[in-house]
Amino acid sequence: MPITITMPALSPTMESGTLARWLKKEGDPVAPGDVIAEIETDKATMEVEAVDEGTLGRILVAEGTEEVPVGAPIALLLEDGEDRAVLDSAPAEAAPVAAAEQPAPVVAADPAIPAGTATRSQTVREALRDAMAEEMRRDPDVFVMGEEVAEYQGAYKVTQGLLAEFGPERVIDTPITEYGFAGLGVGAGFAGLRPVIEFMTFNFAMQAIDHIVNSAAKQRYMTGGQINVPVVFRGPNGAAARVAAQHSQNFAPWYAAVPGLKVIAPYTAADAKGLLKAAIRDPNPVVFLENEILYGASFEVPDVEDYVLPIGKARIARAGGDVTIVAYSIAVREALAAAERLAAEGIAAEVIDLRTLRPLDMETVIASVRKTNRCVVAEEGWPVCSIASEVSARLMEEAFDWLDAPVTRVTDADTLTPYAANLEKLWLVSPERIVEAAKAVCYAD
Amino acid sequence: MAKTSASRRKSAGKPAAGRKKTTPALYKGTRAELLDFYRQMLLIRRFEEKAGQLYGLGLIGGFCHLYIGQEAVVVGFQSALREGDTVITGYRSHGHVLASGADPKAVMAELTGRGAGISRGKGGSMHMFNPAGGFYGGHGIVGAPVPLGTGLAFAAKYRNRDAVTLAYFGDGAANQGQVYEAFNMAVLWKLPVVYIVENNHYAMGTSIERATGQQELYRRGEGLGLYGRQVDGMNVLAVRAAAEEAIASVRAGKGPTLIEAMTYRYRGHSMSDPAKYRSREEVQEMRKKHDPIDTLRQDLLADGCPEDDIKAIDRKVKAIVEEAADFARNAPEPEPASLYEDVLAEA
Ligand SMILES: Cc1ncc(C[n+]2csc(CCOP(=O)(O)OP(=O)(O)O)c2C)c(N)n1
Ligand SMILES: [Mg+2]
């Protein structure tokens, strides 16, 4: 039997990819370690290495084929001495099955965007890159620094193309020294530069949290207003896929607890762009929390000259009158999915995307709760001392009279992040659990 | 780029010439010892190849950092340890956990996230542990194993145990501040720890030239009173010799020491590495001319070892890895209730 070579998974989040190029032809000998093909994902071009020895018998997926799902057969390899005839008894040419179409997320129009504004589809990754590039063009004091941001084009390819446009003086690869370069960034901010400090992920910002909190957040206050720190700390935050406890955690509540910081955690590409531009212009230290799982998600982004959004304003992501679901970052996706299911059951949920976590736009939340009288807070993060806890407490204090049911938090489980696929799924916040909670506060069943 | 690969070729796997603090002569082991080194290195190699395959099939998730190319370092060092000694490393931990004597079935089942995994499916590739074999993991934060290992050594000294700790880290990790905080304390308190920097020349896509001012990593502790040596980490006999010397000095109560093992990883940093930062020729050159397993095999043959003895090991290792993979594919996922277990110990 010939060996079936399948479309490999090359990253934790890859579902499909483009078979860009075959580097071996049918009939070519193949040794383990030989590069046989190149595959493109939204992140990068990667090489597929042979694992077995043999002769490339048949190519099943032509080069240039897009959206080849992980696991689909792409070629047949003849083992030593095997006759080509066996190829015909092997599985018939596998037509690549396109990956299941992800329905475009339903996102209500942003009140900040005038109706009729032209938009174009962009991934969150592209929107973030554009935000940085535009601000770098506009202001020579803006520079980007972090691990693998320049030559490698970003560990998650967010800084793709920046080195080519702005050169190594402004797009700077650092050694693996988070504490050092975070401090350096704050110092450069003292001197009036506008550093954008990328953490490969916020898990590693734990090495640097001292500078974020002690040096950046407190500076203006301690100096009686004499020194501002216009620095942005950005990078992916929150659970990634299957990377276990030390690489998968939401730090939003940690930073949101600190006076002197602004904290932003967008969901859509448009918000990512408009808010990152605002963060770079802001005279204060801003912690800008992205989400790895969302980097590849596409959204409509206003096609306007200089798209800057106000920091500190929530957005109604879906209007409804029966129950308010408050969320931010990737939990907005789960909340919107839950709202869709609730609608099918006759419950109209209003989904609020907080976008900024400090300052928190309670005005928008309360306005919604005054209408629905019920609130569920969904968060991809731990429950204890969470943003959900904060929203819940503020509603108790400021909207108690309008509540017809207890504010309910739906979060990840109160455990560390497990590696096993089934446990991770159980651990994470999910549309199912949001639906359940929404029905409970509506006293529906 | 060009500069990187050229200078890499010069220094690859070989200690810097003209330095005083290079390694002692190669270890002279018995035929049986050498065959055992061969078996251990081959087990790691085949295990990792299989892990790469299972990753491609989607059976392993998340990050998966393979140890292929670096086998001589861990096998050489482990062979010089005694019962009661301890080992700690970073996320590239499959080789270390296997060398500590862990069951390959349990390690592979951890990779596939099964209940029978060595960390019950909670840790995955980066978080392998085998405390019974003296192996304390398996840590995801670059640089962390250095102070953690220093703590293991502190405990040994505190309890008057005649035990030594090996604390492994990477060339990229060598730039983390906590490494030097730990070095200083270890020197100050004469802790029984051997620091091993596995210099595979790259930290993800950053070569050592692009990340490090002073690139002789074995000298990195000198200002703190921690002296080091460089060793050819592509030769298990060189590693074993250096390990023996370093461990003997530490056991004699002379305080910590640092070994820089010059090595190389053949595969990407993790499975999702576009590998644009080095040339294929550079990788092929290392594989063809400096492979630790091929080198030992040649040494054995030259010494008159019958090829059949080597082939018997090849077959045995292949069977062990196949068995591990079958086990890992078929073992059940963890019980859902285990999500809530192991957060805290019973007080
Ligand atoms: C504090 C911290 N920063 C960044 C990372 C992401 N990261 C994981 S491995 C790695 C490169 C480490 O290179 P090196 O120390 O040379 O070890 P090698 O991978 O070569 O074994 C980086 C940057 C991390 N895990 N921890
Ligand atoms: Mg390295």
PDB file of C-alpha atoms in Angstrom, chain A residues 107-295:
ATOM      1  CA  VAL A 107     -21.984  43.051  14.030  1.00  0.00           C
ATOM      2  CA  ALA A 108     -24.316  45.991  14.352  1.00  0.00           C
ATOM      3  CA  ALA A 109     -23.239  49.249  12.811  1.00  0.00           C
ATOM      4  CA  ASP A 110     -20.974  51.320  14.999  1.00  0.00           C
ATOM      5  CA  PRO A 111     -22.675  54.554  16.034  1.00  0.00           C
ATOM      6  CA  ALA A 112     -19.291  56.233  15.628  1.00  0.00           C
ATOM      7  CA  ILE A 113     -19.275  55.418  11.913  1.00  0.00           C
ATOM      8  CA  PRO A 114     -21.585  57.484   9.726  1.00  0.00           C
ATOM      9  CA  ALA A 115     -24.059  55.367   7.784  1.00  0.00           C
ATOM     10  CA  GLY A 116     -22.995  54.765   4.213  1.00  0.00           C
ATOM     11  CA  THR A 117     -19.258  54.767   4.993  1.00  0.00           C
ATOM     12  CA  ALA A 118     -17.438  52.503   2.561  1.00  0.00           C
ATOM     13  CA  THR A 119     -15.789  49.471   4.175  1.00  0.00           C
ATOM     14  CA  ARG A 120     -13.513  46.684   3.171  1.00  0.00           C
ATOM     15  CA  SER A 121     -12.951  43.257   4.602  1.00  0.00           C
ATOM     16  CA  GLN A 122      -9.798  42.867   6.671  1.00  0.00           C
ATOM     17  CA  THR A 123      -8.488  40.459   9.214  1.00  0.00           C
ATOM     18  CA  VAL A 124      -7.796  41.683  12.724  1.00  0.00           C
ATOM     19  CA  ARG A 125      -4.125  40.967  12.024  1.00  0.00           C
ATOM     20  CA  GLU A 126      -4.130  43.298   8.985  1.00  0.00           C
ATOM     21  CA  ALA A 127      -6.078  45.985  10.787  1.00  0.00           C
ATOM     22  CA  LEU A 128      -3.567  46.057  13.640  1.00  0.00           C
ATOM     23  CA  ARG A 129      -0.670  46.216  11.220  1.00  0.00           C
ATOM     24  CA  ASP A 130      -2.325  49.067   9.310  1.00  0.00           C
ATOM     25  CA  ALA A 131      -2.945  50.962  12.527  1.00  0.00           C
ATOM     26  CA  MET A 132       0.726  50.785  13.453  1.00  0.00           C
ATOM     27  CA  ALA A 133       1.897  51.602   9.931  1.00  0.00           C
ATOM     28  CA  GLU A 134      -0.387  54.624   9.664  1.00  0.00           C
ATOM     29  CA  GLU A 135       0.716  55.986  13.022  1.00  0.00           C
ATOM     30  CA  MET A 136       4.364  55.409  12.153  1.00  0.00           C
ATOM     31  CA  ARG A 137       3.911  57.337   8.916  1.00  0.00           C
ATOM     32  CA  ARG A 138       2.220  60.124  10.773  1.00  0.00           C
ATOM     33  CA  ASP A 139       4.584  60.429  13.722  1.00  0.00           C
ATOM     34  CA  PRO A 140       8.317  59.703  13.557  1.00  0.00           C
ATOM     35  CA  ASP A 141       8.373  59.214  17.349  1.00  0.00           C
ATOM     36  CA  VAL A 142       6.386  55.992  17.052  1.00  0.00           C
ATOM     37  CA  PHE A 143       8.475  52.842  16.948  1.00  0.00           C
ATOM     38  CA  VAL A 144       7.771  49.127  17.436  1.00  0.00           C
ATOM     39  CA  MET A 145       9.881  46.893  19.621  1.00  0.00           C
ATOM     40  CA  GLY A 146       9.609  43.294  20.710  1.00  0.00           C
ATOM     41  CA  GLU A 147      10.659  39.696  20.133  1.00  0.00           C
ATOM     42  CA  GLU A 148      10.624  38.600  16.484  1.00  0.00           C
ATOM     43  CA  VAL A 149       8.751  41.725  15.354  1.00  0.00           C
ATOM     44  CA  ALA A 150      11.124  42.668  12.535  1.00  0.00           C
ATOM     45  CA  GLU A 151      12.905  39.998  10.513  1.00  0.00           C
ATOM     46  CA  TYR A 152      10.506  37.200  11.398  1.00  0.00           C
ATOM     47  CA  GLN A 153       7.578  39.589  10.731  1.00  0.00           C
ATOM     48  CA  GLY A 154       6.054  38.918  14.130  1.00  0.00           C
ATOM     49  CA  ALA A 155       5.553  35.609  15.898  1.00  0.00           C
ATOM     50  CA  TYR A 156       1.890  35.908  14.878  1.00  0.00           C
ATOM     51  CA  LYS A 157       2.665  38.013  11.802  1.00  0.00           C
ATOM     52  CA  VAL A 158       1.018  41.144  13.149  1.00  0.00           C
ATOM     53  CA  THR A 159       4.022  43.313  12.277  1.00  0.00           C
ATOM     54  CA  GLN A 160       4.280  41.889   8.759  1.00  0.00           C
ATOM     55  CA  GLY A 161       5.866  44.344   6.344  1.00  0.00           C
ATOM     56  CA  LEU A 162       6.761  46.976   8.932  1.00  0.00           C
ATOM     57  CA  LEU A 163      10.501  46.330   8.794  1.00  0.00           C
ATOM     58  CA  ALA A 164      10.519  46.756   5.015  1.00  0.00           C
ATOM     59  CA  GLU A 165       8.718  50.068   5.219  1.00  0.00           C
ATOM     60  CA  PHE A 166      10.245  51.623   8.330  1.00  0.00           C
ATOM     61  CA  GLY A 167      13.639  49.987   8.653  1.00  0.00           C
ATOM     62  CA  PRO A 168      15.472  48.498  11.616  1.00  0.00           C
ATOM     63  CA  GLU A 169      15.722  51.791  13.539  1.00  0.00           C
ATOM     64  CA  ARG A 170      11.960  51.813  14.037  1.00  0.00           C
ATOM     65  CA  VAL A 171      11.058  48.133  13.938  1.00  0.00           C
ATOM     66  CA  ILE A 172      13.327  46.544  16.459  1.00  0.00           C
ATOM     67  CA  ASP A 173      13.947  42.910  17.317  1.00  0.00           C
ATOM     68  CA  THR A 174      14.877  42.419  20.956  1.00  0.00           C
ATOM     69  CA  PRO A 175      16.498  39.558  22.793  1.00  0.00           C
ATOM     70  CA  ILE A 176      14.152  37.535  25.028  1.00  0.00           C
ATOM     71  CA  THR A 177      14.267  40.096  27.803  1.00  0.00           C
ATOM     72  CA  GLU A 178      10.739  41.272  28.533  1.00  0.00           C
ATOM     73  CA  TYR A 179      11.621  42.969  31.784  1.00  0.00           C
ATOM     74  CA  GLY A 180      14.441  44.803  30.060  1.00  0.00           C
ATOM     75  CA  PHE A 181      12.675  46.024  26.940  1.00  0.00           C
ATOM     76  CA  ALA A 182       9.468  46.927  28.751  1.00  0.00           C
ATOM     77  CA  GLY A 183      11.537  49.119  31.055  1.00  0.00           C
ATOM     78  CA  LEU A 184      13.430  50.511  28.098  1.00  0.00           C
ATOM     79  CA  GLY A 185      10.145  51.349  26.416  1.00  0.00           C
ATOM     80  CA  VAL A 186       8.891  53.179  29.503  1.00  0.00           C
ATOM     81  CA  GLY A 187      12.136  55.135  29.702  1.00  0.00           C
ATOM     82  CA  ALA A 188      11.873  56.086  26.038  1.00  0.00           C
ATOM     83  CA  GLY A 189       8.332  57.198  26.814  1.00  0.00           C
ATOM     84  CA  PHE A 190       9.655  59.437  29.635  1.00  0.00           C
ATOM     85  CA  ALA A 191      11.758  61.118  26.950  1.00  0.00           C
ATOM     86  CA  GLY A 192       8.710  61.674  24.762  1.00  0.00           C
ATOM     87  CA  LEU A 193       8.952  58.839  22.255  1.00  0.00           C
ATOM     88  CA  ARG A 194       5.859  56.748  21.557  1.00  0.00           C
ATOM     89  CA  PRO A 195       6.969  53.144  21.878  1.00  0.00           C
ATOM     90  CA  VAL A 196       4.712  50.302  20.822  1.00  0.00           C
ATOM     91  CA  ILE A 197       6.031  47.398  22.871  1.00  0.00           C
ATOM     92  CA  GLU A 198       4.900  44.038  21.559  1.00  0.00           C
ATOM     93  CA  PHE A 199       4.801  41.071  23.878  1.00  0.00           C
ATOM     94  CA  MET A 200       4.898  37.834  21.949  1.00  0.00           C
ATOM     95  CA  THR A 201       2.005  36.982  24.226  1.00  0.00           C
ATOM     96  CA  PHE A 202       0.832  38.589  27.445  1.00  0.00           C
ATOM     97  CA  ASN A 203       1.861  35.474  29.307  1.00  0.00           C
ATOM     98  CA  PHE A 204       5.411  36.725  28.919  1.00  0.00           C
ATOM     99  CA  ALA A 205       4.481  40.234  30.015  1.00  0.00           C
ATOM    100  CA  MET A 206       4.411  38.696  33.490  1.00  0.00           C
ATOM    101  CA  GLN A 207       8.200  39.101  33.342  1.00  0.00           C
ATOM    102  CA  ALA A 208       7.609  42.797  32.716  1.00  0.00           C
ATOM    103  CA  ILE A 209       4.522  43.566  34.759  1.00  0.00           C
ATOM    104  CA  ASP A 210       6.668  45.411  37.272  1.00  0.00           C
ATOM    105  CA  HIS A 211       7.536  48.048  34.675  1.00  0.00           C
ATOM    106  CA  ILE A 212       3.992  48.197  33.330  1.00  0.00           C
ATOM    107  CA  VAL A 213       2.587  48.817  36.791  1.00  0.00           C
ATOM    108  CA  ASN A 214       5.371  50.340  38.864  1.00  0.00           C
ATOM    109  CA  SER A 215       7.157  52.351  36.194  1.00  0.00           C
ATOM    110  CA  ALA A 216       4.511  53.192  33.595  1.00  0.00           C
ATOM    111  CA  ALA A 217       1.168  53.387  35.391  1.00  0.00           C
ATOM    112  CA  LYS A 218       2.413  55.312  38.422  1.00  0.00           C
ATOM    113  CA  GLN A 219       4.772  57.749  36.785  1.00  0.00           C
ATOM    114  CA  ARG A 220       2.467  60.636  36.061  1.00  0.00           C
ATOM    115  CA  TYR A 221       0.906  60.513  39.503  1.00  0.00           C
ATOM    116  CA  MET A 222       4.185  60.239  41.399  1.00  0.00           C
ATOM    117  CA  THR A 223       5.645  63.175  39.511  1.00  0.00           C
ATOM    118  CA  GLY A 224       2.634  65.321  40.196  1.00  0.00           C
ATOM    119  CA  GLY A 225       1.831  65.393  36.516  1.00  0.00           C
ATOM    120  CA  GLN A 226       5.324  66.259  35.318  1.00  0.00           C
ATOM    121  CA  ILE A 227       6.053  63.117  33.306  1.00  0.00           C
ATOM    122  CA  ASN A 228       3.669  61.241  31.011  1.00  0.00           C
ATOM    123  CA  VAL A 229       4.358  57.816  29.622  1.00  0.00           C
ATOM    124  CA  PRO A 230       2.861  57.544  26.123  1.00  0.00           C
ATOM    125  CA  VAL A 231       3.644  53.855  25.710  1.00  0.00           C
ATOM    126  CA  VAL A 232       1.510  51.057  24.274  1.00  0.00           C
ATOM    127  CA  PHE A 233       2.004  47.504  25.475  1.00  0.00           C
ATOM    128  CA  ARG A 234       0.314  45.182  23.018  1.00  0.00           C
ATOM    129  CA  GLY A 235       0.121  41.525  22.046  1.00  0.00           C
ATOM    130  CA  PRO A 236      -2.131  38.503  22.169  1.00  0.00           C
ATOM    131  CA  ASN A 237      -3.888  37.827  25.452  1.00  0.00           C
ATOM    132  CA  GLY A 238      -6.353  35.194  26.589  1.00  0.00           C
ATOM    133  CA  ALA A 239      -6.678  31.529  25.841  1.00  0.00           C
ATOM    134  CA  ALA A 240      -4.924  30.243  22.748  1.00  0.00           C
ATOM    135  CA  ALA A 241      -5.495  26.728  21.432  1.00  0.00           C
ATOM    136  CA  ARG A 242      -4.095  23.702  23.267  1.00  0.00           C
ATOM    137  CA  VAL A 243      -1.060  25.388  24.728  1.00  0.00           C
ATOM    138  CA  ALA A 244      -1.827  24.598  28.385  1.00  0.00           C
ATOM    139  CA  ALA A 245      -1.618  26.590  31.571  1.00  0.00           C
ATOM    140  CA  GLN A 246       1.431  28.790  31.093  1.00  0.00           C
ATOM    141  CA  HIS A 247       0.519  30.029  27.603  1.00  0.00           C
ATOM    142  CA  SER A 248      -3.217  30.468  27.858  1.00  0.00           C
ATOM    143  CA  GLN A 249      -4.693  33.018  30.195  1.00  0.00           C
ATOM    144  CA  ASN A 250      -6.600  36.308  30.167  1.00  0.00           C
ATOM    145  CA  PHE A 251      -4.809  39.072  32.045  1.00  0.00           C
ATOM    146  CA  ALA A 252      -7.390  41.775  31.341  1.00  0.00           C
ATOM    147  CA  PRO A 253      -8.680  42.016  34.925  1.00  0.00           C
ATOM    148  CA  TRP A 254      -5.121  42.282  36.266  1.00  0.00           C
ATOM    149  CA  TYR A 255      -4.308  45.368  34.223  1.00  0.00           C
ATOM    150  CA  ALA A 256      -7.811  46.809  34.469  1.00  0.00           C
ATOM    151  CA  ALA A 257      -7.339  46.909  38.243  1.00  0.00           C
ATOM    152  CA  VAL A 258      -4.527  49.461  38.004  1.00  0.00           C
ATOM    153  CA  PRO A 259      -5.239  53.201  38.081  1.00  0.00           C
ATOM    154  CA  GLY A 260      -2.935  55.010  35.688  1.00  0.00           C
ATOM    155  CA  LEU A 261      -3.396  52.499  32.882  1.00  0.00           C
ATOM    156  CA  LYS A 262      -5.892  52.419  30.059  1.00  0.00           C
ATOM    157  CA  VAL A 263      -6.873  48.926  29.004  1.00  0.00           C
ATOM    158  CA  ILE A 264      -8.359  48.019  25.633  1.00  0.00           C
ATOM    159  CA  ALA A 265      -9.503  44.604  24.418  1.00  0.00           C
ATOM    160  CA  PRO A 266     -11.198  44.810  21.009  1.00  0.00           C
ATOM    161  CA  TYR A 267     -13.162  42.139  19.180  1.00  0.00           C
ATOM    162  CA  THR A 268     -13.607  43.367  15.585  1.00  0.00           C
ATOM    163  CA  ALA A 269     -10.941  44.383  13.110  1.00  0.00           C
ATOM    164  CA  ALA A 270     -12.440  47.874  12.858  1.00  0.00           C
ATOM    165  CA  ASP A 271     -12.189  48.348  16.611  1.00  0.00           C
ATOM    166  CA  ALA A 272      -8.699  46.893  16.632  1.00  0.00           C
ATOM    167  CA  LYS A 273      -7.633  49.475  14.092  1.00  0.00           C
ATOM    168  CA  GLY A 274      -9.442  52.513  15.433  1.00  0.00           C
ATOM    169  CA  LEU A 275      -8.528  51.816  19.035  1.00  0.00           C
ATOM    170  CA  LEU A 276      -4.894  50.927  18.423  1.00  0.00           C
ATOM    171  CA  LYS A 277      -4.460  54.221  16.598  1.00  0.00           C
ATOM    172  CA  ALA A 278      -6.083  55.988  19.539  1.00  0.00           C
ATOM    173  CA  ALA A 279      -3.865  54.102  21.976  1.00  0.00           C
ATOM    174  CA  ILE A 280      -0.702  55.136  20.159  1.00  0.00           C
ATOM    175  CA  ARG A 281      -1.804  58.775  20.253  1.00  0.00           C
ATOM    176  CA  ASP A 282      -2.857  58.647  23.877  1.00  0.00           C
ATOM    177  CA  PRO A 283      -0.458  60.355  26.297  1.00  0.00           C
ATOM    178  CA  ASN A 284      -0.926  57.573  28.858  1.00  0.00           C
ATOM    179  CA  PRO A 285       0.318  54.006  29.127  1.00  0.00           C
ATOM    180  CA  VAL A 286      -2.153  51.757  27.337  1.00  0.00           C
ATOM    181  CA  VAL A 287      -2.349  47.998  27.648  1.00  0.00           C
ATOM    182  CA  PHE A 288      -3.788  46.761  24.367  1.00  0.00           C
ATOM    183  CA  LEU A 289      -4.985  43.178  24.599  1.00  0.00           C
ATOM    184  CA  GLU A 290      -5.390  41.265  21.349  1.00  0.00           C
ATOM    185  CA  ASN A 291      -6.505  37.691  20.883  1.00  0.00           C
ATOM    186  CA  GLU A 292      -4.589  35.100  18.905  1.00  0.00           C
ATOM    187  CA  ILE A 293      -7.655  33.132  17.866  1.00  0.00           C
ATOM    188  CA  LEU A 294      -9.174  36.292  16.367  1.00  0.00           C
ATOM    189  CA  TYR A 295      -6.113  37.395  14.369  1.00  0.00           C
TER     190      TYR A 295
END
